[in-house]
Coordinates of C-alpha atoms in Angstrom, one line a residue:
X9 CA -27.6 -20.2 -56.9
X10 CA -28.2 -16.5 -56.9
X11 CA -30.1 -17.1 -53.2
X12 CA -26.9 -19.0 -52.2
X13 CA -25.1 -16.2 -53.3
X14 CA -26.9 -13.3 -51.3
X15 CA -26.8 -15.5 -48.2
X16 CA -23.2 -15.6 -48.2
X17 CA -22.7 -11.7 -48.9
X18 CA -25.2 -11.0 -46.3
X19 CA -23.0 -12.9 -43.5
X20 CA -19.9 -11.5 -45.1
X21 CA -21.4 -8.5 -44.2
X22 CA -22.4 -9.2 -41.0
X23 CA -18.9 -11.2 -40.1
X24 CA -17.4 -7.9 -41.3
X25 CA -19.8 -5.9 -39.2
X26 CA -19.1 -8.0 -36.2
X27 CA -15.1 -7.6 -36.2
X28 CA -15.8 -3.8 -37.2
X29 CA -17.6 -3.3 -33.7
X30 CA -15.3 -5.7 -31.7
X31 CA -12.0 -3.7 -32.9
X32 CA -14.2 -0.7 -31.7
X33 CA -15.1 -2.3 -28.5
X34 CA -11.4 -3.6 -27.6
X35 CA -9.8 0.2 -28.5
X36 CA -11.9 1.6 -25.4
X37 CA -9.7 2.3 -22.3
X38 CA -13.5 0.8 -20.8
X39 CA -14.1 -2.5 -19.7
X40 CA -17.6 -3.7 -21.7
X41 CA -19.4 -7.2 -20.3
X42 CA -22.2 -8.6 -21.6
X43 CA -24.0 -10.3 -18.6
X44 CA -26.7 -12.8 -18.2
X45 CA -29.6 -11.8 -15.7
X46 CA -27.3 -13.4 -12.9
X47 CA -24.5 -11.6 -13.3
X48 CA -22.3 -13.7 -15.2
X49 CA -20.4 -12.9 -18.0
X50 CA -21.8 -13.8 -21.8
X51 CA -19.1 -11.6 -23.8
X52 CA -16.4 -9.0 -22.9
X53 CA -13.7 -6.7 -24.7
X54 CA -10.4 -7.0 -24.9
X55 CA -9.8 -4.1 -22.2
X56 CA -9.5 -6.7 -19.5
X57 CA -5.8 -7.3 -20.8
X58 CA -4.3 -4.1 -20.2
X59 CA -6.1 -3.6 -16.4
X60 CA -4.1 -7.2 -15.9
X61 CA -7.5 -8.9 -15.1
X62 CA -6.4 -11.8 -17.3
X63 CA -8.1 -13.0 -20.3
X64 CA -11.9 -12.5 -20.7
X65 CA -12.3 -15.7 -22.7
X66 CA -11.2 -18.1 -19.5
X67 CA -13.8 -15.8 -17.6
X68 CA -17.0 -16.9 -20.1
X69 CA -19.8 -18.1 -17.6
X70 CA -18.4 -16.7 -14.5
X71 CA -19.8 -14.2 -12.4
X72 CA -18.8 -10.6 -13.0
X73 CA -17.5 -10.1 -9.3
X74 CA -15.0 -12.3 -9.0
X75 CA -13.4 -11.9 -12.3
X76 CA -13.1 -7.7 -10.7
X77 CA -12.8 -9.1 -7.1
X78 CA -11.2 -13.2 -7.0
X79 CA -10.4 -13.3 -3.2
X80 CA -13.4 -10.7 -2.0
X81 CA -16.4 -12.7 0.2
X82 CA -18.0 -9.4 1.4
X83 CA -21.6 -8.9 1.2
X84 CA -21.4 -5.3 1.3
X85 CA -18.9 -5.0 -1.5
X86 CA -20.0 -1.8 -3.3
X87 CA -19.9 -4.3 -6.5
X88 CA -22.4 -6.4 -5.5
X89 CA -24.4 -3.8 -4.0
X90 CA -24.7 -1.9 -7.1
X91 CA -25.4 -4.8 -9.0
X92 CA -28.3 -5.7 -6.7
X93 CA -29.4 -2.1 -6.1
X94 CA -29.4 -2.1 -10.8
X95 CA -31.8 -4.8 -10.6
X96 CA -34.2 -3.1 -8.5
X97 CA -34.0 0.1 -10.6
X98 CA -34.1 -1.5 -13.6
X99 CA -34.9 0.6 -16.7
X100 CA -34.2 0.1 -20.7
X101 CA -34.0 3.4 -20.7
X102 CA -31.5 4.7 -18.6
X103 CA -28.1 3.6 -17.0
X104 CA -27.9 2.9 -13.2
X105 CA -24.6 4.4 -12.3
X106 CA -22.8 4.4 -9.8
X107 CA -19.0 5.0 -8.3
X108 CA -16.6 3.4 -5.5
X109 CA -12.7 3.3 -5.0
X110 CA -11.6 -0.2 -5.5
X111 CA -9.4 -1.8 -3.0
X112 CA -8.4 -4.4 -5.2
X113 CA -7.6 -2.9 -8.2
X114 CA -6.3 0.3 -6.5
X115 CA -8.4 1.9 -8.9
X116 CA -11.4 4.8 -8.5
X117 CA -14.6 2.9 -10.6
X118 CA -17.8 4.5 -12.6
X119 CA -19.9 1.4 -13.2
X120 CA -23.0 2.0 -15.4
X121 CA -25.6 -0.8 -15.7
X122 CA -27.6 -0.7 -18.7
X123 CA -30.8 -3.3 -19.8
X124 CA -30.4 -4.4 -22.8
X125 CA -34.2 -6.2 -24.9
X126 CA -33.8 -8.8 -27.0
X127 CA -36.7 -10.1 -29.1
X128 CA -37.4 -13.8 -28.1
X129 CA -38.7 -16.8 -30.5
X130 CA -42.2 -16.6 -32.0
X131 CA -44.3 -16.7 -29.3
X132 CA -41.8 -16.1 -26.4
X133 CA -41.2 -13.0 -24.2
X134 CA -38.8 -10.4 -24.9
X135 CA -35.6 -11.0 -23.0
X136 CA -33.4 -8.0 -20.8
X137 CA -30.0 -8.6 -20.7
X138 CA -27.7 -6.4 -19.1
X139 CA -24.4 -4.8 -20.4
X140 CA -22.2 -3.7 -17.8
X141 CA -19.6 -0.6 -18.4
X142 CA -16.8 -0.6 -15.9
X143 CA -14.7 3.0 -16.7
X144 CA -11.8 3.9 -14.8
X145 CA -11.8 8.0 -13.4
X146 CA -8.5 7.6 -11.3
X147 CA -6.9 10.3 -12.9
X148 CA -10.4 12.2 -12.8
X149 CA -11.0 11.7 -9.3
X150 CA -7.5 13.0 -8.2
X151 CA -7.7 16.0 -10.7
X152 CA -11.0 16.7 -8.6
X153 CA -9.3 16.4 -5.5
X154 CA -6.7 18.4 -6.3
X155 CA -9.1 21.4 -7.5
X156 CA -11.3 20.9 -3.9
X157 CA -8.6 21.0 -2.2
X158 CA -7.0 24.3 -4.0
X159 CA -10.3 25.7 -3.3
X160 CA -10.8 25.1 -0.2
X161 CA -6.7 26.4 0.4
X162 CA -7.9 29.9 -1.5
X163 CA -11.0 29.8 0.4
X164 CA -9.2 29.5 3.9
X165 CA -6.7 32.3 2.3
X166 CA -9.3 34.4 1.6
X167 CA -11.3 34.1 4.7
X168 CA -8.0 34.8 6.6
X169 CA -7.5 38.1 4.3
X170 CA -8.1 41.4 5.9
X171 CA -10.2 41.9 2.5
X172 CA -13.9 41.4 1.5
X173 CA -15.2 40.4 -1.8
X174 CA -18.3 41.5 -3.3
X175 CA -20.0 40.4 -6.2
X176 CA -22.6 42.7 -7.9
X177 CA -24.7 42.9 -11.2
X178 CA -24.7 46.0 -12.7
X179 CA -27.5 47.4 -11.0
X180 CA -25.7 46.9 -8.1
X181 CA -27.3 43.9 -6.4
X182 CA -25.5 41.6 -4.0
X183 CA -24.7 38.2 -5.8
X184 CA -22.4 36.9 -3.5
X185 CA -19.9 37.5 -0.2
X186 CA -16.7 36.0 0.0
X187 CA -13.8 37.1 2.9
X188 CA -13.4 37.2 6.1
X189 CA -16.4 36.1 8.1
X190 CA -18.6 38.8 10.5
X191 CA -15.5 40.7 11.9
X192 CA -15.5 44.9 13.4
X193 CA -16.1 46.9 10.3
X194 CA -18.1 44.7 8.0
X195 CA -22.1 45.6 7.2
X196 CA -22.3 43.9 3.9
X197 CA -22.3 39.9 5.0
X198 CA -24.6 37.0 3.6
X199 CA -28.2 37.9 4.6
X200 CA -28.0 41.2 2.1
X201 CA -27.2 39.1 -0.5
X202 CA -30.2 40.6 -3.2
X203 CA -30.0 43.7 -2.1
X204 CA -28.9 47.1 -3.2
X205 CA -25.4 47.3 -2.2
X206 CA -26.1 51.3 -1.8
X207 CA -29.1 50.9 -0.1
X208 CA -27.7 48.8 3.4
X209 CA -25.0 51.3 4.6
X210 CA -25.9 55.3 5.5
X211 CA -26.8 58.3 2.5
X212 CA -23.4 59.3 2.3
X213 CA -21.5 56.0 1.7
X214 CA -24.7 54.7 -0.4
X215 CA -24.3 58.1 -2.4
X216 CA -20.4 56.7 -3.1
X217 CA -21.3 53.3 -4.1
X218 CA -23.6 54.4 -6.6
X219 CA -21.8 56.5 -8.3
X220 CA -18.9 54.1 -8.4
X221 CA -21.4 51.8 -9.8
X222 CA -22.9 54.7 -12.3
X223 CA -19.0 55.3 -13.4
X224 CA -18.6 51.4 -14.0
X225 CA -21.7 50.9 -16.5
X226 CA -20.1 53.9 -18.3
X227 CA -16.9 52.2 -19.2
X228 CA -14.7 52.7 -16.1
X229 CA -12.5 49.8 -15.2
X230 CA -11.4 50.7 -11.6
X231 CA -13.6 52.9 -9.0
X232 CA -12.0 53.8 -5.3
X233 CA -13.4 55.1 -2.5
X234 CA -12.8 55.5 1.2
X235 CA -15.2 55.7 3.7
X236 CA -15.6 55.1 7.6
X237 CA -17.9 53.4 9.9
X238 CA -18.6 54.1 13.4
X239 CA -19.6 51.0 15.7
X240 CA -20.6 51.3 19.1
X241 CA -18.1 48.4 20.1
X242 CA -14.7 48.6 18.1
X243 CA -15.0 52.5 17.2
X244 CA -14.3 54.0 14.1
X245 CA -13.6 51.6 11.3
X246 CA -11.5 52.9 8.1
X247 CA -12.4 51.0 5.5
X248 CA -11.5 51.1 1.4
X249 CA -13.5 50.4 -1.3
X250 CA -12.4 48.8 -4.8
X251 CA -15.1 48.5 -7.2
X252 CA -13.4 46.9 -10.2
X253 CA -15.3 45.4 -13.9
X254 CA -14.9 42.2 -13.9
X255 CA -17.3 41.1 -17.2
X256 CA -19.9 42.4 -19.2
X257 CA -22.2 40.7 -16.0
X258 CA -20.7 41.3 -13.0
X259 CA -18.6 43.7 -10.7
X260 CA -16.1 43.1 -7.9
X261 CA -16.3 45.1 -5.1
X262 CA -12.9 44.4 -3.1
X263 CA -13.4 45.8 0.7
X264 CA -10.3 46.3 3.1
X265 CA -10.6 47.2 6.3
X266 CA -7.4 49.7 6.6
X267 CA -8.0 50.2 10.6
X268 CA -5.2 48.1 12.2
X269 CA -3.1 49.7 8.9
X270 CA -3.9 53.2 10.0
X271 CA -3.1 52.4 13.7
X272 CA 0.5 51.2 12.7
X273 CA 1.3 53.9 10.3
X274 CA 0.3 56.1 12.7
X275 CA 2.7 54.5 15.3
X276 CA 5.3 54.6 13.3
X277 CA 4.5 58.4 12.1
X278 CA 4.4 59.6 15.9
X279 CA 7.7 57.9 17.2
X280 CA 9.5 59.4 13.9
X281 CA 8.3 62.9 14.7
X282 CA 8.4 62.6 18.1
X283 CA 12.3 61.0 18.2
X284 CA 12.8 64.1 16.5
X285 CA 11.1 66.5 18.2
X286 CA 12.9 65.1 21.4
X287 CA 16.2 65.8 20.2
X288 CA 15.4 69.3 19.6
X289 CA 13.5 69.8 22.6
X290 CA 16.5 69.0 24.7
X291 CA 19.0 71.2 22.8
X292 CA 16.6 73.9 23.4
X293 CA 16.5 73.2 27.4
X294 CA 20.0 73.1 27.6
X295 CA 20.2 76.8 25.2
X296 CA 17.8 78.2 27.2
X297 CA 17.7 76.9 30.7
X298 CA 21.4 78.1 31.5
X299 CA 20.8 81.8 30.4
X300 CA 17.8 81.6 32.2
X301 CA 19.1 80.9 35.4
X302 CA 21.2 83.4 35.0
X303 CA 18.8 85.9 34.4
X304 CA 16.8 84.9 37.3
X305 CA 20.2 85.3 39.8
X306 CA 21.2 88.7 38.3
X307 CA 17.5 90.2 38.4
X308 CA 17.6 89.3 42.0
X309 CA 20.8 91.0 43.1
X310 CA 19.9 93.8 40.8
X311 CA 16.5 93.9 42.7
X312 CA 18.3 93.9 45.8
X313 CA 21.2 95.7 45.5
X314 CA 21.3 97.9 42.5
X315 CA 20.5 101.9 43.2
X316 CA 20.9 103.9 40.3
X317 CA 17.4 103.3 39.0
X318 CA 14.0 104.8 40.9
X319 CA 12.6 102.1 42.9
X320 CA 9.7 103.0 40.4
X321 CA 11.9 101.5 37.2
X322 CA 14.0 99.0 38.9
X323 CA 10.8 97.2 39.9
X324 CA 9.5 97.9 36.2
X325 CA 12.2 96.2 34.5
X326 CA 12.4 93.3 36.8
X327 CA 9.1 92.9 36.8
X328 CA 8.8 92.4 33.0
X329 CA 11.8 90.2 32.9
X330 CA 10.3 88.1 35.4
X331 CA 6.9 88.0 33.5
X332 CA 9.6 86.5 30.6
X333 CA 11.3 84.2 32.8
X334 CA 7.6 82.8 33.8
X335 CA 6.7 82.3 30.4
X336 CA 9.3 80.4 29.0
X337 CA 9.9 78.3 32.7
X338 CA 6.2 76.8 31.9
X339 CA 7.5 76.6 28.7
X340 CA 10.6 74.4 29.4
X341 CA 8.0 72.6 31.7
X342 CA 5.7 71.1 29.1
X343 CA 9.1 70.7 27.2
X344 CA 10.7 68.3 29.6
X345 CA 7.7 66.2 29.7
X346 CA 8.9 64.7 26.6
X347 CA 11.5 62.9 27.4
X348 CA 10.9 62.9 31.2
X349 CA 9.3 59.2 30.5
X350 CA 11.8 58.2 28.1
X351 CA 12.7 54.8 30.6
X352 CA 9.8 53.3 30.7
X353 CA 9.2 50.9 33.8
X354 CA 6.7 48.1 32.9
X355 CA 3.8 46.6 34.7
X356 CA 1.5 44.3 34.7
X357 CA -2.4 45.8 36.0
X358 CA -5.7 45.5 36.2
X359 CA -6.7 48.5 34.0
X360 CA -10.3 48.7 35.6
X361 CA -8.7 48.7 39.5
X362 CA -6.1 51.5 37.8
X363 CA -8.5 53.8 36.7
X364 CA -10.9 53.0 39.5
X365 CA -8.1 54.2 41.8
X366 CA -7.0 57.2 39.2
X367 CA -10.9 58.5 39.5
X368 CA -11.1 58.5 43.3
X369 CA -8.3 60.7 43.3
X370 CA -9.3 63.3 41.2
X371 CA -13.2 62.9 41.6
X372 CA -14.0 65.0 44.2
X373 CA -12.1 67.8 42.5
X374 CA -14.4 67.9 39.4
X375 CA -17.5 67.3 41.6
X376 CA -16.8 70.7 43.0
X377 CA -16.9 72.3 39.9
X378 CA -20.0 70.4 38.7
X379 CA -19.2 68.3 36.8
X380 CA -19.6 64.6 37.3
X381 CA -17.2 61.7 36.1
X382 CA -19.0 58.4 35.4
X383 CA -17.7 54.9 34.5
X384 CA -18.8 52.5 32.6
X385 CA -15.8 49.2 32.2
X386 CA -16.2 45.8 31.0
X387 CA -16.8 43.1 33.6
X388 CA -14.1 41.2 34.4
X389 CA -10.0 41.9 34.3
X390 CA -8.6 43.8 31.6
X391 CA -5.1 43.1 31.8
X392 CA -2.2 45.5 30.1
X393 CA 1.6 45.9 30.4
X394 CA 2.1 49.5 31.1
X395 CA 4.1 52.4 33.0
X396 CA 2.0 53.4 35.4
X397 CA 3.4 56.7 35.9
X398 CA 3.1 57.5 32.2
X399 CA -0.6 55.9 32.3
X400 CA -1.9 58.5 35.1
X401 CA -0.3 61.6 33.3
X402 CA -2.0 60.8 29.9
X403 CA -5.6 60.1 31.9
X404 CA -4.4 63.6 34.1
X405 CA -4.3 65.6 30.6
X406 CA -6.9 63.9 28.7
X407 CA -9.4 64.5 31.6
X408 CA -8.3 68.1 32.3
X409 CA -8.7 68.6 28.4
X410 CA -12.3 67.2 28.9
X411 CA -13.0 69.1 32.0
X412 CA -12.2 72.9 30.3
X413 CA -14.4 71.6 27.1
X414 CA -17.6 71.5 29.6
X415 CA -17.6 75.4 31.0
X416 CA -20.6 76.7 30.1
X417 CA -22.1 73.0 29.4
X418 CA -25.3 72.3 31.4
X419 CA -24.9 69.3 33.3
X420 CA -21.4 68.7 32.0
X421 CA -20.4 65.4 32.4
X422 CA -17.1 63.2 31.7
X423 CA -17.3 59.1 31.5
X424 CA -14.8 56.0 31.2
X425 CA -15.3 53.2 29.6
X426 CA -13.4 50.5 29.2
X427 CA -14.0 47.6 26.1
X428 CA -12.1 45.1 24.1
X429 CA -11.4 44.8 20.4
X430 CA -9.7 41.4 19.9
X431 CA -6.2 42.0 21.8
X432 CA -7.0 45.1 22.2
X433 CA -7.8 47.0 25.0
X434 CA -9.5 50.2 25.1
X435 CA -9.9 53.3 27.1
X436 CA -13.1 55.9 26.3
X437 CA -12.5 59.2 28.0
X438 CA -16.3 60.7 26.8
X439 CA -17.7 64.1 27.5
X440 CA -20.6 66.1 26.3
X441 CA -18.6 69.1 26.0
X442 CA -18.0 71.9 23.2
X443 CA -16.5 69.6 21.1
X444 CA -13.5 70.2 18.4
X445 CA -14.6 72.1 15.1
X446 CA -13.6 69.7 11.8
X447 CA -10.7 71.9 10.9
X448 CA -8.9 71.5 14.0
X449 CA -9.3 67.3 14.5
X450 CA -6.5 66.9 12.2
X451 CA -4.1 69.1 14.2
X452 CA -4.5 68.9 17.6
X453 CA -1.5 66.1 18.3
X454 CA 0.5 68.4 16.3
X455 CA 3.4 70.2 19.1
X456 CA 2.4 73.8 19.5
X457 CA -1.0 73.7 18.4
X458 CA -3.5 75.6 20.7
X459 CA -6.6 77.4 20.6
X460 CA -6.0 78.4 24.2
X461 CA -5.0 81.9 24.8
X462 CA -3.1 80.8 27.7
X463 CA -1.9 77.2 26.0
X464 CA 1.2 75.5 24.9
X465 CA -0.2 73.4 22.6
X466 CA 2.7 70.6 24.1
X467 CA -0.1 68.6 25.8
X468 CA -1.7 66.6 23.4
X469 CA 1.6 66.2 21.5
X470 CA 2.5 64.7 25.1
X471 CA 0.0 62.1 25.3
X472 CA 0.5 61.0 22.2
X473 CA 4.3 59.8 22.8
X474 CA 3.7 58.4 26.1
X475 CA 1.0 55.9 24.3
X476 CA 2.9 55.1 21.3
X477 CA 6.3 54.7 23.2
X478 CA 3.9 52.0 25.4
X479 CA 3.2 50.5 22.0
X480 CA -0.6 52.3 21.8
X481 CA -2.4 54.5 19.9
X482 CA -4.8 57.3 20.1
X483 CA -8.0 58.7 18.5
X484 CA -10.6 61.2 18.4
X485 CA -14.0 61.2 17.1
X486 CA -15.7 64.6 18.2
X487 CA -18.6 66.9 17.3
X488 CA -19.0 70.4 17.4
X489 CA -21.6 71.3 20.3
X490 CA -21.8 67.5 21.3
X491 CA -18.9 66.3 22.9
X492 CA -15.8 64.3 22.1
X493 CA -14.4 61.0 22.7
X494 CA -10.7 60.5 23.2
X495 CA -9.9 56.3 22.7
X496 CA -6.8 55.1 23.6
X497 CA -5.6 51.4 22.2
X498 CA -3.1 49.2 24.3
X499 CA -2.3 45.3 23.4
X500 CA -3.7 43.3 26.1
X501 CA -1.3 41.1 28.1
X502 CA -2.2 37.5 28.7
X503 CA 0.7 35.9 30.5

C-alpha cells in the first residue's frame, strides 16, 4: 500500500512538474518546438497562438517549415537551409544560430537549433533530438537600423564639418581620427594613429600640444591653442586647437581649420574700413583740391606779374609753395585711386594669358635693372571673373613693391605663380628680397603706413580694396633677409 502510495505522489509530482514548465514555456514571447531528426514537430508551446500560426496541436507530426511557411516550395528558403546547414554542424553542446527576415510572417527571425540526448532502452543508442527556438528581433532589428543609420547621418555630418576630432590617452597618443577626410591644413590623419600627437607636427606646435596635454593630466577641463601651418600648395593654413577632458581615459582634441573664416572676416573687415575711408578720402579731395588750384593760378600770376618782391624772394616763396602744392598733388593722387575703381566692369579671362601679357609689358623694364621676373602657372586654363583694369594696377603695385625690396639683393629675382585651392584661384607674386620685419606684417594694409621716406603708405591700402571689392583676398607671408610672398585669392569662374 505504502509503494502504491509513493508511486502516486511521485507522478503527482511529476504531473505538477510538467504543467509548472509548460505554463513557463507558453509565457515566452518565443516559439519552442520539439522536433524529430526530420524536422517534424513532436511538441510545441503555446506561442504559436499569438504569432496567428494556428494551433500547435493540429501541427503534431508535420514538418516544421510549413507550419512557419504553408504556401513556400523554395529550396533555398533560409528555413530549410538552416535546418540543413544545423544538421551538419551538429553539436550537444552549442546552438547553431542563425537569422533571416521572413517574407511570410513579415517578421525579422533568430532561429537557434539545439541537439537535445536522450538515453535509449537497455542496450540501445542514445538518441539526439532537436529543439528548435524561433525568437522574433523585429523591434531589435529596426532599433539597430535606426542607430546605423543615425551613425552613419553623424558620421557624414562630421566628415562634412570644417572640424577634426582627435582622440588621445593621456600620454598623448593617437587613438582615433574622426572629420573631415585628408583636406589643405590637416597633418594628423589615420596612419599616425599610435603616435605622439606632439611628436608629428614642427617643435613649436609639438611644444603647444604638450603642454595642453601636461595642463589636462593636471585637472584642466578645456586647453586652446592656435597655431599655423605652411603648405607648399594651399599656403598658410590657420588652424585652432581644442584639447578638451573627456574621461578619466581619454582626451578630445577638436581641430578647426579657421582659414576660409579668417578670409571672410577679413573681407568683411577691409570693405567696412575701406567704405569708410572712401567717404573721407573724397571730402578731403573736394577740401583740398579747390584751394589748391587756386594756389597754383595765383602763384603763377604772382610769378609773372607781381614786382614788389626781389626776383631773389618772389622765386623763394613760390618755389616753396610749389614744393607744397607737389606734395599734396601726389597726395590727392594715391587718394583718388580709391575710389577711381569704384564701377567695376567684369570679365571673364584666362588668368595665365593675363599675366602672361601683364609680364611682357613690364619685363624688359626690370631686366634693365637686373632683376629677372620668372613664372611658374598651373597647366591648363585658370578661369576668373574680374576687372581687368583693376587686376593690372594691383600686379603694377605689388611688383613695384617687390622690385624696391631687391636693391642691394644679389641676383634679385621676382616670380609668379599661379595654383588652385578648391575654387579658388591663386596668384604668388615671390621675391627673394629684404623682406618685412615681424612688427610691420600686421600693418602694412593699414592707409598711411610707410617705411619709405618718400612713401604714402596709400598703396597697399589700395590693393587691398581693389581685391576685396572683386570678392578676393590678400596675404603675406615674409621673412626678414629672405624674401616675401604676396598671394592673392579670387573664386574661380566655371560658367
Amino acid at each position: 500500500m505504502l509503494k502504491v502510495y509513493l508511486r502516486m505522489e511521485n507522478q503527482n509530482s511529476l504531473f505538477l512538474e510538467k504543467k509548472e514548465l509548460e505554463l513557463i514555456l507558453n509565457a515566452s514571447d518565443n516559439i519552442v518546438l520539439l522536433l524529430d531528426d526530420e524536422g517534424k514537430i513532436v511538441r510545441g508551446n503555446k506561442t504559436t497562438d499569438t504569432w496567428k500560426l494556428g494551433q500547435i496541436e493540429k501541427m503534431i507530426g508535420k514538418h516544421f517549415h510549413s507550419y512557419f511557411h504553408p504556401r513556400c516550395y523554395d529550396k533555398n528558403c533560409y528555413l530549410m537551409t538552416g535546418w540543413n546547414n544545423s544538421w551538419r554542424n551538429i553539436s550537444t553542446e552549442k546552438s547553431y544560430i542563425f537569422e533571416g527576415y521572413d517574407d511570410h510572417l513579415n517578421k525579422f527571425l533568430k532561429v537557434k537549433f539545439r541537439f537535445i540526448s536522450f538515453d535509449g532502452e537497455e542496450g540501445k543508442k542514445k538518441t539526439l533530438l532537436p529543439v528548435g527556438r524561433f525568437i522574433d528581433i523585429t523591434d531589435e532589428k529596426k532599433s539597430e537600423e535606426n542607430v546605423v543609420q543615425l551613425l552613419s547621418e553623424l558620421q557624414a555630418v562630421i566628415n562634412n564639418l570644417s572640424s577634426r576630432y582627435i582622440k588621445l590617452d593621456y600620454s598623448g597618443k593617437i587613438i582615433n581620427v574622426k572629420g573631415r577626410s585628408e583636406q589643405s591644413g590637416d597633418v594628423c590623419y589615420n596612419d599616425h594613429i599610435g603616435e605622439k600627437i606632439y611628436e608629428i607636427f614642427d617643435p613649436e606646435v609639438n611644444l603647444k600640444f604638450k603642454n595642453a596635454i601636461d595642463k589636462i593630466n593636471e585637472g584642466s577641463k578645456l586647453e586652446e591653442f592656435e597655431h599655423s601651418i605652411i603648405f607648399p600648395s594651399v599656403g598658410e593654413q590657420f588652424i585652432k586647437i581644442k584639447n578638451v577632458r573627456m574621461s578619466e581615459e581619454f582626451i578630445l582634441v577638436i581641430e578647426e581649420n579657421q582659414t576660409e573664416i579668417r578670409r571672410l572676416l577679413s573681407i568683411a573687415q577691409t570693405t567696412n574700413m575701406m567704405k569708410n575711408l572712401g567717404v573721407i578720402f573724397s571730402g578731403i579731395r573736394h577740401e583740398i583740391g579747390n584751394p589748391i588750384n587756386t594756389i597754383k593760378m595765383t602763384m603763377s600770376v604772382l610769378k609773372d606779374n607781381f614786382s614788389d618782391f626781389s626776383d631773389k624772394k618772389k622765386n623763394e616763396y613760390i618755389d616753396r609753395v610749389a614744393d607744397e602744392i607737389g606734395r599734396v598733388e601726389f597726395l590727392l593722387k594715391n587718394l583718388k585711386n580709391f575710389n577711381m575703381y569704384e564701377n567695376l566692369t567684369y570679365e571673364k579671362i584666362d588668368l595665365n594669358e593675363f599675366l602672361t601679357n601683364f609680364i611682357n609689358l613690364v619685363k624688359n623694364d626690370f631686366q634693365k635693372e637686373g632683376v629677372s621676373i620668372d613664372t611658374d602657372f598651373l597647366k591648363g586654363k585658370l578661369c576668373i571673373s574680374i576687372d581687368t583694369r583693376a587686376l593690372h594696377q594691383i600686379m603694377l603695385n605689388l611688383v613695384t613693391n617687390s622690385f624696391e625690396a631687391l636693391k642691394y639683393i644679389d641676383s634679385p629675382k621676382i616670380t609668379i605663380h599661379t595654383k588652385k585651392n578648391k575654387n579658388l584661384v591663386q596668384i604668388i607674386i615671390e621675391d627673394n628680397g629684404s623682406g618685412i620685419p615681424d612688427e610691420n606684417i600686421k600693418n602694412i594694409f593699414n592707409p598711411f603706413f610707410t617705411t619709405k621716406s618718400s612713401g604714402t603708405g596709400l598703396g597697399l591700402s589700395i590693393v587691398k580694396k581693389i581685391i576685396t571689392q572683386m570678392g578676393g583676398s590678400i596675404e603675406v607671408i615674409s621673412e626678414e633677409y629672405k624674401g616675401t610672398n604676396f598671394i592673392l585669392f579670387f573664386p574661380q569662374t566655371t560658367k
